Coordinates of C-alpha atoms and ligand atoms in Angstrom, one line a residue:
X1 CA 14.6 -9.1 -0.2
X2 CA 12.2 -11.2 -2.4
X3 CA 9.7 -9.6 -4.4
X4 CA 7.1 -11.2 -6.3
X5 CA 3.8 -10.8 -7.9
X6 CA 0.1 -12.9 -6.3
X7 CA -2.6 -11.5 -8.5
X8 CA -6.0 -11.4 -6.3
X9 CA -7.5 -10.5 -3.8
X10 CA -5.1 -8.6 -1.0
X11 CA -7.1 -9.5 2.5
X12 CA -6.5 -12.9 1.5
X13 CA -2.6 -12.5 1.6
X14 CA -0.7 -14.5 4.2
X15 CA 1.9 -11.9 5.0
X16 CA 2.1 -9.9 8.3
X17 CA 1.5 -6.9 7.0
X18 CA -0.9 -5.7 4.2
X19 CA -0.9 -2.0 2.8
X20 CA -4.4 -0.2 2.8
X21 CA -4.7 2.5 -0.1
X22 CA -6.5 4.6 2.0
X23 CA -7.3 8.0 1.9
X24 CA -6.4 11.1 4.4
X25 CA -9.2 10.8 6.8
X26 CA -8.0 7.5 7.5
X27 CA -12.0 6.5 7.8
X28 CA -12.4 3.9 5.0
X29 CA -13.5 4.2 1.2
X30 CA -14.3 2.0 -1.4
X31 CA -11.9 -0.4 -4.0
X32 CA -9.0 -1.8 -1.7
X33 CA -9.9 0.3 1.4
X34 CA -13.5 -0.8 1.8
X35 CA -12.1 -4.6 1.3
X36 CA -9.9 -4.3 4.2
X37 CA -12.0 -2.9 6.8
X38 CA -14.9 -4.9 5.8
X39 CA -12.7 -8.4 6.1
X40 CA -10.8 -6.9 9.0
X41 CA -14.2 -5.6 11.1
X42 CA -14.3 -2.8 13.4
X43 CA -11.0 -3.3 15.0
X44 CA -9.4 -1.8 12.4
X45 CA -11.5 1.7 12.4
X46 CA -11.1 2.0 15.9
X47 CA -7.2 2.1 15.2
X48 CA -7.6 4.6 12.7
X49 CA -9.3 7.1 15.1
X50 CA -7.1 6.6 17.6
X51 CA -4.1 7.8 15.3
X52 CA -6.5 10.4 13.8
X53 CA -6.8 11.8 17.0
X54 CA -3.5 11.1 18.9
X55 CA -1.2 11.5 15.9
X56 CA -2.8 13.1 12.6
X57 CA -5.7 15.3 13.7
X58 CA -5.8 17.0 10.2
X59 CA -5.2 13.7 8.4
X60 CA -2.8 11.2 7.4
X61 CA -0.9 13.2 4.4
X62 CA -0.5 11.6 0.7
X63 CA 2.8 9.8 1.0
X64 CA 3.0 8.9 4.4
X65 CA 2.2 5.6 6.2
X66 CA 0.8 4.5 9.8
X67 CA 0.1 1.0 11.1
X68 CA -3.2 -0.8 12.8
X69 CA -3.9 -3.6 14.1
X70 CA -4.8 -6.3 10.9
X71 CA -8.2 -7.1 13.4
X72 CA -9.5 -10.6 12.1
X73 CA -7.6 -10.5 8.9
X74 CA -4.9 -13.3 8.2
X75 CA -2.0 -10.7 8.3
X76 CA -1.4 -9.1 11.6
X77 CA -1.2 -5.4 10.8
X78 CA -2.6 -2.9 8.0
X79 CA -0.2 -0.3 6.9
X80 CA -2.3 2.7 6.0
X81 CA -1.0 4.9 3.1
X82 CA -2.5 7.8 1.3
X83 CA -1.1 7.8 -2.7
X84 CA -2.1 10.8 -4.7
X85 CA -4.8 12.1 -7.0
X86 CA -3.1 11.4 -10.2
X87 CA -3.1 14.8 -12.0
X88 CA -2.3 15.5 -16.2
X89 CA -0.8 18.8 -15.5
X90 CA 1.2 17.9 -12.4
X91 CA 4.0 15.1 -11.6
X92 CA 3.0 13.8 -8.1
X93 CA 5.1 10.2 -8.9
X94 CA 7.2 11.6 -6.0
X95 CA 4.7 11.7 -3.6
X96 CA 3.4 8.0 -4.8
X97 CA 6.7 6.5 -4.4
X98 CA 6.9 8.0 -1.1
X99 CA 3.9 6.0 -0.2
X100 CA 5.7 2.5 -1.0
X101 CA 9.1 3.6 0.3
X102 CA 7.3 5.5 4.0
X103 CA 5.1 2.1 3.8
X104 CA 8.0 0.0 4.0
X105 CA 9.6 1.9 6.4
X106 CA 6.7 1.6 9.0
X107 CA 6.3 -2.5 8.0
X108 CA 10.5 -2.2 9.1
X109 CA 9.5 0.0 12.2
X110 CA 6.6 -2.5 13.8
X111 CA 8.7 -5.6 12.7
X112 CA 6.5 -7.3 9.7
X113 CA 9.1 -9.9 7.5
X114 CA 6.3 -9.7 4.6
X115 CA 4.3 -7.1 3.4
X116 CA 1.5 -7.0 0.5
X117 CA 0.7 -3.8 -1.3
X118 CA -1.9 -3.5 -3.6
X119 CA -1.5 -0.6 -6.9
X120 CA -1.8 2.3 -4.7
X121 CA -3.3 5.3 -6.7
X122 CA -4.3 3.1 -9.7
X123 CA -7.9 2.7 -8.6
X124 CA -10.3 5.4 -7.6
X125 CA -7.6 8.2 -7.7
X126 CA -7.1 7.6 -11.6
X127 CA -3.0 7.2 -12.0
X128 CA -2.2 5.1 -15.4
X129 CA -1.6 1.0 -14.6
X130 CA 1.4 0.9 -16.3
X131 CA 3.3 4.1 -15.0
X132 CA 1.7 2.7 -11.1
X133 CA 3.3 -0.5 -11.7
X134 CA 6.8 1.0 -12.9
X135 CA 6.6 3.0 -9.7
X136 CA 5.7 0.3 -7.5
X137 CA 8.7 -2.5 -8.3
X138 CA 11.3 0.8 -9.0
X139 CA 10.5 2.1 -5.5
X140 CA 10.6 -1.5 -3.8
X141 CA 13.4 -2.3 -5.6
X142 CA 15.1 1.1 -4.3
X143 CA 14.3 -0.2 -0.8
X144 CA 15.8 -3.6 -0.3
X145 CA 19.8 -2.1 1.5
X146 CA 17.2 0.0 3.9
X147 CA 14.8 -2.2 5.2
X148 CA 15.7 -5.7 3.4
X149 CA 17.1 -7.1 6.9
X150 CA 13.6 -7.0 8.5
X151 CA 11.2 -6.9 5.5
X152 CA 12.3 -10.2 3.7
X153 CA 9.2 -10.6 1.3
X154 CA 7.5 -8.3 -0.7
X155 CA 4.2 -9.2 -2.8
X156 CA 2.8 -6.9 -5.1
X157 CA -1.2 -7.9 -5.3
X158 CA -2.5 -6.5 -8.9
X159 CA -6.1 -6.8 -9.1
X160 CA -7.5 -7.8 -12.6
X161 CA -6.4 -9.0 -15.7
X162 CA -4.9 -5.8 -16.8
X163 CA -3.3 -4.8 -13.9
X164 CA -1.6 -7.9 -13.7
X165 CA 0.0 -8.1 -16.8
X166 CA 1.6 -4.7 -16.2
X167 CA 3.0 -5.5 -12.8
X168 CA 4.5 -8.5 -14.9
X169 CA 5.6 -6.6 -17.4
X170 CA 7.4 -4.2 -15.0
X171 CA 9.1 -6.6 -12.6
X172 CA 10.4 -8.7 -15.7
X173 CA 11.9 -5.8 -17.6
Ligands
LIG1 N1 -7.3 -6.5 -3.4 C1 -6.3 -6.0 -4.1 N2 -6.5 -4.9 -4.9 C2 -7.7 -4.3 -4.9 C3 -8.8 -4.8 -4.2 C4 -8.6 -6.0 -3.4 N3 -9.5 -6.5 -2.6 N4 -9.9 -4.0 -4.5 C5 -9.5 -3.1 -5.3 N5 -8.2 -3.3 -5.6 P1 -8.3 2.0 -5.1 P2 -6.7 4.4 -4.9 C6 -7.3 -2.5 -6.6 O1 -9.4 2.7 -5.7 O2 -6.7 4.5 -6.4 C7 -10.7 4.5 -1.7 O3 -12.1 4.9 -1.7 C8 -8.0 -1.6 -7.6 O4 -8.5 -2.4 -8.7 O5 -8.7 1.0 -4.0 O6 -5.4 4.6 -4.2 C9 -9.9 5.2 -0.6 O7 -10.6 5.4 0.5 C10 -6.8 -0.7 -8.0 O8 -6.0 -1.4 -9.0 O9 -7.2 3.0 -4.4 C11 -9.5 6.4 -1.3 O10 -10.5 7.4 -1.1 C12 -6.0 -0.6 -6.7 O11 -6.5 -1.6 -5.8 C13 -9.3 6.1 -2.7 O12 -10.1 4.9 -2.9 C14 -6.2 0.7 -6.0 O13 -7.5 1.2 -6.2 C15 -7.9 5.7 -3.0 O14 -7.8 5.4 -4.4

């Protein structure tokens, strides 16, 4: 499995799957989420309440992952994950690398060679670059014997300046 870091913009990846850092209602948000559905168009929602209501009618947990339709995006599908709140006084790290590793596992499960992800959790829900980024290329790393004869490619997609050069940082050390 290759993994490899494309700073930017994520709905602009050419990879059959990109992963949405989405929240539980599955019904967009801002940062990364509100990027995806508004490049993907309506297609995209309509998925999402369809698995709200067939599959997750309380929500789509933190950690877990479920696949829509990628609607007029380049890549085919949009992997939906929820990471956590990032909390002082609590370790959730499990529960975020759950989101890459259940993520991968659904990009494994529809059949996607390349997947994008952006920094789940580093955005809106506060978790430290650095520690996301060390989490992100440990848990992808972790996941190549289990899913590396289907997922072939992995990009990591840090937004900004900063967030690049700790993804860099982390997948050279
Ligand atoms: N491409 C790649 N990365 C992006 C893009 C983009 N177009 N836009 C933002 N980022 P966030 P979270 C980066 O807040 O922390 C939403 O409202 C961003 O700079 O999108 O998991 C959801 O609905 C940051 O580094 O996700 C949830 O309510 C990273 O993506 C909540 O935010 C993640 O930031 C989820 O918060």
């Amino acid at each position: 499995m290759e993994l490899i870091i494309e700073p930017g913009d994520i709905t602009e990846q050419k990879v059959d799957a990109i992963v949405n850092a989405a929240n539980s209602t599955l019904m967009g948000g801002g940062g990364v989420d509100g990027a995806i559905h508004r490049a993907g168009g309506p297609a995209i929602l309509a998925e999402c309440k369809q698995l709200r209501e067939q599959s997750y009618p309380d929500g789509l947990p933190a950690g877990q992952a479920a696949a829509t339709t990628g609607g007029e995006l380049s890549a085919s599908w949009v992997i939906h994950t929820v990471g956590p709140v990032y909390a002082k006084k609590e370790d959730r790290s499990a529960t975020l690398a759950s989101a890459y590793r259940e993520s991968l596992r659904e990009a494994k499960r529809i059949g996607a060679h390349s997947v994008a992800f952006p920094a789940i959790s580093a955005g809106v829900y506060g978790w430290p670059m650095d520690d996301a980024a060390r989490i992100a290329v440990e848990t992808v790393k972790s996941m190549a014997d289990e899913v590396g004869d289907t997922v072939s490619r992995v990009v990591l997609v840090p937004f900004g300046e900063k967030a690049e050069r700790a993804f860099r940082a982390q997948l050279d050390s």
